[in-house]
Short mmCIF file of C-alpha atoms in Angstrom, two decimals:
data_model
loop_
_atom_site.label_atom_id
_atom_site.label_comp_id
_atom_site.label_asym_id
_atom_site.label_seq_id
_atom_site.Cartn_x
_atom_site.Cartn_y
_atom_site.Cartn_z
CA MET A 1 46.29 -71.76 16.48
CA SER A 2 44.32 -68.54 16.13
CA ASP A 3 42.98 -68.13 12.87
CA GLN A 4 43.44 -64.76 12.97
CA SER A 5 45.83 -63.46 11.07
CA GLU A 6 49.20 -61.91 12.63
CA THR A 7 51.03 -58.81 11.86
CA PHE A 8 54.48 -58.90 11.10
CA PRO A 9 56.59 -56.26 8.44
CA ASN A 10 55.43 -55.74 5.54
CA LYS A 11 57.50 -57.70 3.17
CA LYS A 12 56.17 -60.97 2.58
CA SER A 13 60.18 -62.90 3.42
CA SER A 14 60.62 -61.01 6.92
CA ARG A 15 57.00 -62.12 7.88
CA LYS A 16 57.96 -65.97 7.04
CA ASP A 17 61.44 -65.59 8.93
CA ALA A 18 59.05 -64.36 11.51
CA VAL A 19 56.99 -67.05 12.15
CA THR A 20 59.80 -69.49 11.41
CA LYS A 21 61.57 -68.18 14.19
CA ASN A 22 58.84 -68.26 16.57
CA THR A 23 57.92 -71.53 15.61
CA ASP A 24 61.20 -73.00 16.31
CA ILE A 25 61.69 -71.52 19.02
CA ASP A 26 58.01 -72.80 20.38
CA LEU A 27 58.56 -75.98 19.52
CA VAL A 28 62.00 -76.86 20.73
CA ARG A 29 60.99 -76.00 23.69
CA LYS A 30 58.19 -78.21 23.99
CA LEU A 31 59.67 -80.91 21.27
CA GLY A 32 63.69 -80.51 21.54
CA SER A 33 64.18 -82.38 24.51
CA LEU A 34 60.81 -83.51 25.55
CA HIS A 35 61.34 -82.57 28.60
CA ILE A 36 59.39 -79.93 29.68
CA SER A 37 60.29 -77.97 33.52
CA LYS A 38 60.90 -73.67 34.62
CA THR A 39 64.32 -74.49 33.86
CA THR A 40 64.34 -75.51 30.52
CA LYS A 41 66.06 -73.07 28.10
CA PRO A 42 65.24 -73.09 24.14
CA SER A 43 68.28 -74.94 22.33
CA LYS A 44 69.20 -75.48 18.29
CA PRO A 45 66.90 -78.38 17.33
CA ASN A 46 69.55 -81.24 17.69
CA LEU A 47 68.29 -83.24 13.82
CA PRO A 48 70.48 -85.49 12.44
CA PHE A 49 71.43 -82.63 9.60
CA LYS A 50 74.34 -81.01 11.51
CA THR A 51 75.20 -79.03 8.81
CA LEU A 52 74.61 -75.79 6.90
CA LYS A 53 74.05 -77.53 4.04
CA ASN A 54 72.28 -79.91 4.99
CA SER A 55 69.88 -77.60 7.27
CA ARG A 56 69.33 -76.56 3.04
CA ILE A 57 68.72 -79.88 2.17
CA LEU A 58 66.16 -79.82 4.46
CA LYS A 59 64.10 -76.86 4.12
CA GLU A 60 64.53 -77.09 0.63
CA LEU A 61 62.30 -80.84 0.81
CA HIS A 62 60.35 -78.97 2.83
CA LYS A 63 59.18 -76.74 0.54
CA ASP A 64 59.07 -79.54 -2.14
CA VAL A 65 56.61 -81.34 -0.07
CA CYS A 66 54.67 -78.36 0.94
CA LYS A 67 53.98 -77.36 -2.87
CA LEU A 68 53.06 -81.43 -3.47
CA VAL A 69 50.52 -81.58 -1.16
CA TRP A 70 48.85 -78.46 -1.73
CA THR A 71 48.51 -79.50 -5.89
CA HIS A 72 46.54 -82.70 -4.46
CA LEU A 73 44.07 -79.93 -2.12
CA ALA A 74 43.36 -77.68 -4.60
CA HIS A 75 41.67 -80.85 -6.32
CA ILE A 76 39.56 -82.20 -3.07
CA SER A 77 36.38 -80.71 -3.70
CA LYS A 78 34.92 -78.37 -1.40
CA PRO A 79 31.89 -80.70 0.30
CA SER A 80 34.91 -83.35 1.06
CA ILE A 81 37.32 -80.57 2.70
CA ALA A 82 35.52 -81.19 5.92
CA HIS A 83 36.82 -84.77 5.61
CA ILE A 84 40.39 -84.15 4.92
CA GLU A 85 43.13 -86.15 7.67
CA ILE A 86 46.68 -85.55 7.31
CA GLU A 87 48.76 -87.76 9.08
CA MET A 88 53.00 -88.72 9.04
CA LYS A 89 53.97 -92.13 9.88
CA PHE A 90 56.79 -92.97 10.66
CA GLY A 91 58.99 -96.64 9.74
CA ILE A 92 60.75 -98.47 6.50
CA ILE A 93 60.25 -97.78 3.11
CA THR A 94 60.59 -101.33 1.72
CA ASP A 95 60.89 -102.69 -2.24
CA LYS A 96 57.07 -104.47 -2.14
CA LYS A 97 59.11 -107.33 -4.07
CA THR A 98 62.15 -107.78 -2.19
CA HIS A 99 61.23 -106.56 1.71
CA ARG A 100 64.40 -104.79 1.83
CA ARG A 101 64.93 -101.09 2.97
CA ILE A 102 64.71 -99.03 -0.47
CA THR A 103 67.98 -96.06 -0.19
CA HIS A 104 68.75 -92.95 -1.76
CA PRO A 105 72.49 -92.41 -0.11
CA ASN A 106 72.49 -88.70 -0.84
CA LYS A 107 70.36 -86.52 1.07
CA PRO A 108 66.13 -86.76 2.74
CA SER A 109 63.86 -87.28 -0.68
CA ILE A 110 60.33 -87.89 -1.35
CA VAL A 111 60.94 -91.82 -2.75
CA GLN A 112 58.71 -92.23 -6.27
CA ASN A 113 59.25 -96.05 -6.67
CA CYS A 114 55.83 -97.06 -6.95
CA ARG A 115 57.37 -100.81 -5.54
CA GLY A 116 57.82 -98.87 -2.52
CA ARG A 117 55.79 -99.33 0.42
CA LEU A 118 56.74 -98.33 4.50
CA VAL A 119 56.19 -100.92 7.27
CA SER A 120 54.29 -98.19 10.25
CA ASN A 121 56.41 -99.75 12.78
CA VAL A 122 58.65 -98.71 15.37
CA SER A 123 60.62 -101.15 17.76
CA SER A 124 59.65 -102.07 21.51
CA GLU A 125 62.51 -100.76 22.82
CA MET A 126 62.39 -97.38 21.19
CA PHE A 127 58.05 -96.71 21.52
CA LEU A 128 58.62 -97.45 25.54
CA LYS A 129 61.07 -95.39 26.04
CA PHE A 130 60.26 -92.65 24.18
CA GLN A 131 56.98 -92.85 25.55
CA ASN A 132 58.96 -92.36 29.29
CA HIS A 133 60.35 -89.31 28.31
CA LEU A 134 55.99 -88.05 27.56
CA PRO A 135 54.85 -86.90 30.80
CA SER A 136 51.98 -89.63 31.47
CA ASN A 137 50.67 -89.86 34.86
CA PRO A 138 47.81 -87.51 36.41
CA ASN A 139 48.90 -87.15 39.53
CA SER A 140 52.58 -85.76 37.91
CA ALA A 141 54.28 -82.69 40.10
CA ASP A 142 55.12 -81.64 37.28
CA ILE A 143 52.21 -79.53 36.42
CA THR A 144 54.55 -77.48 33.96
CA ALA A 145 54.82 -80.15 31.62
CA LEU A 146 51.35 -81.72 32.47
CA SER A 147 49.99 -78.17 31.39
CA ALA A 148 52.02 -78.10 28.64
CA VAL A 149 51.54 -81.14 26.76
CA GLN A 150 48.13 -83.30 27.38
CA GLN A 151 47.95 -86.54 27.87
CA THR A 152 44.65 -89.03 26.41
CA HIS A 153 43.94 -92.67 26.05
CA THR A 154 41.46 -94.96 24.35
CA TYR A 155 41.58 -98.26 23.46
CA THR A 156 39.51 -99.06 20.15
CA GLU A 157 38.80 -102.22 18.09
CA ASP A 158 39.02 -101.34 14.39
CA SER A 159 36.82 -103.80 12.69
CA ILE A 160 37.95 -103.92 9.12
CA TYR A 161 35.62 -105.09 6.45
CA SER A 162 36.40 -106.88 2.64
CA ALA A 163 34.80 -104.29 -0.48
CA ASN A 164 36.15 -106.88 -3.24
CA ASP A 165 31.82 -106.82 -4.03
CA LEU A 166 32.04 -102.62 -4.68
CA SER A 167 32.52 -100.27 -6.95
CA THR A 168 36.36 -100.37 -8.60
CA THR A 169 36.76 -96.65 -6.78
CA ASP A 170 35.00 -98.50 -3.57
CA ARG A 171 38.02 -100.70 -3.28
CA LEU A 172 40.55 -98.37 -2.96
CA ALA A 173 38.94 -97.40 0.13
CA SER A 174 39.25 -99.39 3.56
CA TRP A 175 35.73 -99.57 5.39
CA ARG A 176 36.42 -99.60 9.10
CA CYS A 177 33.34 -99.88 11.97
CA SER A 178 34.97 -98.55 15.64
CA GLU A 179 34.10 -99.60 18.52
CA ASP A 180 35.25 -97.32 21.95
CA LEU A 181 36.59 -100.46 24.40
CA LYS A 182 37.10 -97.68 27.65
CA ASN A 183 33.58 -96.56 27.59
CA LYS A 184 31.28 -99.24 27.06
CA GLY A 185 28.23 -96.34 26.30
CA SER A 186 29.41 -95.13 23.57
CA LYS A 187 28.39 -95.65 19.46
CA ARG A 188 30.19 -97.18 16.90
CA THR A 189 31.23 -95.40 13.85
CA TYR A 190 31.88 -96.61 10.36
CA ILE A 191 33.51 -94.91 8.65
CA LYS A 192 34.89 -94.96 4.58
CA LYS A 193 38.63 -93.73 4.47
CA ALA A 194 40.16 -92.75 0.58
CA ARG A 195 42.87 -92.96 0.28
CA VAL A 196 44.31 -89.09 -1.64
CA LYS A 197 47.45 -88.93 -1.80
CA ASP A 198 50.76 -91.27 0.47
CA PHE A 199 54.02 -89.66 0.22
CA LEU A 200 56.90 -91.32 1.21
CA ILE A 201 59.94 -89.84 2.75
CA HIS A 202 63.44 -91.31 3.05
CA TYR A 203 66.57 -90.13 5.85
CA PRO A 204 69.29 -91.51 4.18
CA HIS A 205 71.13 -90.92 7.92
CA SER A 206 68.15 -92.34 10.64
CA SER A 207 67.06 -95.66 10.74
CA LEU A 208 63.51 -93.91 10.50
CA ASP A 209 61.80 -93.49 7.20
CA ALA A 210 58.44 -91.71 7.02
CA LYS A 211 55.01 -91.36 4.81
CA ILE A 212 52.34 -88.67 4.44
CA SER A 213 49.20 -89.34 4.24
CA ILE A 214 46.09 -87.83 2.72
CA SER A 215 43.08 -89.09 3.07
CA LEU A 216 38.85 -89.01 3.43
CA GLU A 217 37.81 -90.13 6.58
CA ILE A 218 33.84 -89.79 6.06
CA PRO A 219 31.32 -91.37 8.10
CA GLN A 220 28.98 -93.50 7.17
CA VAL A 221 25.51 -95.95 7.97
CA GLU A 222 26.28 -99.68 9.63
CA THR A 223 23.03 -100.31 7.99
CA LEU A 224 25.67 -100.49 4.37
CA PRO A 225 25.95 -104.09 2.51
CA VAL A 226 29.41 -104.04 3.37
CA PHE A 227 29.52 -104.00 7.14
CA ARG A 228 26.81 -106.83 7.43
CA SER A 229 29.78 -109.16 5.99
CA ASN A 230 31.46 -110.55 8.82
CA PRO A 231 35.07 -108.24 9.57
CA VAL A 232 38.28 -109.26 7.81
CA LEU A 233 40.18 -108.82 10.33
CA GLN A 234 40.76 -107.15 13.96
CA ARG A 235 42.79 -104.23 14.73
CA TYR A 236 42.98 -103.50 18.77
CA LYS A 237 44.68 -100.40 18.92
CA ASP A 238 46.18 -99.60 22.68
CA ARG A 239 46.44 -95.27 22.27
CA SER A 240 48.08 -92.29 24.36
CA THR A 241 47.15 -88.93 21.91
CA TYR A 242 50.11 -85.38 23.30
CA ARG A 243 48.30 -82.79 22.03
CA PHE A 244 51.41 -79.88 22.74
CA GLY A 245 49.04 -76.68 23.17
CA LYS A 246 47.34 -74.75 20.22
CA GLU A 247 50.80 -72.81 19.06
CA ILE A 248 51.43 -76.35 17.90
CA PRO A 249 48.25 -77.77 15.38
CA LEU A 250 49.20 -81.22 15.66
CA HIS A 251 48.72 -84.04 18.12
CA LEU A 252 51.18 -87.08 18.62
CA ASP A 253 49.57 -90.44 18.55
CA MET A 254 51.93 -93.60 20.03
CA THR A 255 49.68 -96.56 19.45
CA ARG A 256 50.17 -100.44 20.39
CA VAL A 257 47.96 -102.52 17.81
CA ILE A 258 47.29 -106.14 18.23
CA THR A 259 46.28 -107.32 14.73
CA LYS A 260 44.19 -110.70 13.80
CA ARG A 261 43.57 -112.15 10.68
CA ASN A 262 39.72 -113.90 10.32
CA GLY A 263 39.95 -117.45 10.52
CA SER A 264 43.29 -117.37 11.59
CA SER A 265 45.16 -118.26 15.13
CA HIS A 266 48.34 -115.39 14.74
CA GLN A 267 48.69 -112.49 15.61
CA SER A 268 51.27 -109.59 15.33
CA THR A 269 51.69 -106.58 18.00
CA THR A 270 53.09 -103.25 16.44
CA HIS A 271 53.85 -99.99 18.04
CA GLU A 272 53.16 -97.45 16.23
CA VAL A 273 54.04 -93.37 16.42
CA GLU A 274 52.21 -91.25 14.16
CA VAL A 275 51.92 -87.15 13.71
CA GLU A 276 48.73 -85.28 12.50
CA MET A 277 47.44 -81.85 11.70
CA ASP A 278 44.59 -80.58 14.16
CA PRO A 279 41.08 -79.97 11.93
CA VAL A 280 42.49 -75.92 12.15
CA PHE A 281 44.67 -76.05 8.72
CA LYS A 282 41.01 -76.63 6.68
CA LYS A 283 40.23 -73.54 6.57
CA THR A 284 43.34 -72.45 4.83
CA VAL A 285 42.21 -75.18 1.79
CA SER A 286 38.54 -73.68 2.15
CA THR A 287 39.91 -69.94 1.04
CA ASN A 288 42.84 -70.85 -1.04
CA ASP A 289 44.99 -69.47 1.46
CA LYS A 290 48.26 -71.75 0.59
CA GLU A 291 50.31 -69.12 2.71
CA ARG A 292 48.64 -70.16 5.89
CA PHE A 293 48.23 -73.84 4.74
CA ASN A 294 52.26 -73.38 4.28
CA GLU A 295 53.44 -71.82 8.09
CA TYR A 296 50.84 -75.16 8.70
CA MET A 297 52.65 -77.07 6.51
CA ASN A 298 56.18 -76.30 7.49
CA SER A 299 55.35 -76.62 11.98
CA PHE A 300 54.10 -80.12 11.50
CA LEU A 301 57.04 -80.97 9.47
CA HIS A 302 59.58 -79.48 11.90
CA THR A 303 57.62 -81.07 14.72
CA SER A 304 57.68 -84.46 13.06
CA ASP A 305 61.39 -84.37 12.26
CA LEU A 306 62.17 -83.20 15.76
CA ILE A 307 59.94 -86.72 17.11
CA ARG A 308 62.03 -88.54 14.52
CA GLU A 309 65.33 -87.67 15.93
CA ARG A 310 64.22 -88.26 19.44
CA LEU A 311 63.30 -91.61 18.44
CA GLU A 312 65.96 -92.02 16.73
CA ARG A 313 68.43 -91.24 20.50
CA GLU A 314 65.81 -94.27 22.07
CA LYS A 315 67.61 -97.06 20.06
CA THR A 316 69.46 -99.61 21.33
CA PRO A 317 72.59 -99.31 21.18
CA ARG A 318 74.62 -101.42 18.95
CA SER A 319 76.87 -103.98 21.20
#
């Protein structure tokens, strides 16, 4: 998305309406059916919120999320802005003690329960059916689809290290080394991932919840003592990343993850779906442009809704 200012009518409300309308048309065209061809016509997003009342509730949720996210971004120091990452993962919110799903029966809401956590995993059937709707064959005859949705594939190993011997602040961060297993000549990268804030969002009429995470991903040097010990676990990530053009400044990651814990023969496989904002939003944080950031954030939230709704369609029907 271009950083240049766009020309709209003078009233702020008109400007917002125009942006929302144009964004909705683009998103529905590219994500509403996730099948793009020359004959595709824009249609209204088929979300789980069928009535006008529910549509209003969803907009109110997005407004609250934008406000909360901006509040936390405003407290990040200028030198750290370049390292901000904002992403949404899908799964179910469970109670840490009972492991049961935390539910709110009335409307989509931000879960304030400190015992809640998101289990970031979707079923393999849902994952594969959804992925089949996305272009993955570089020799596909559907040139329109390939020009609209661009896919890249990576296969990496993440080694996660213990931070028990570090300061209290650093113990709360995740320390990892990432190695590109497809390109053997590439250098390993060392990262400290510090959590700024997580927001758990429950959708009562959906089988999927979400977590929005604000983090700082800060490059490190491999000579740090924390990387000299043996990793506590390895995560092998087979990832396909999809981008939808400059008009939608985000990307979708679909990742099959095999996790192995050090000293254990057991391994687990999960299927993770996440949406991440592209770096263009960071300029709005640097310039304190809240209005422009809200445009990016609303596009991010709306697109994530469309993706979650499409995932819902791929549920295995009950017998």
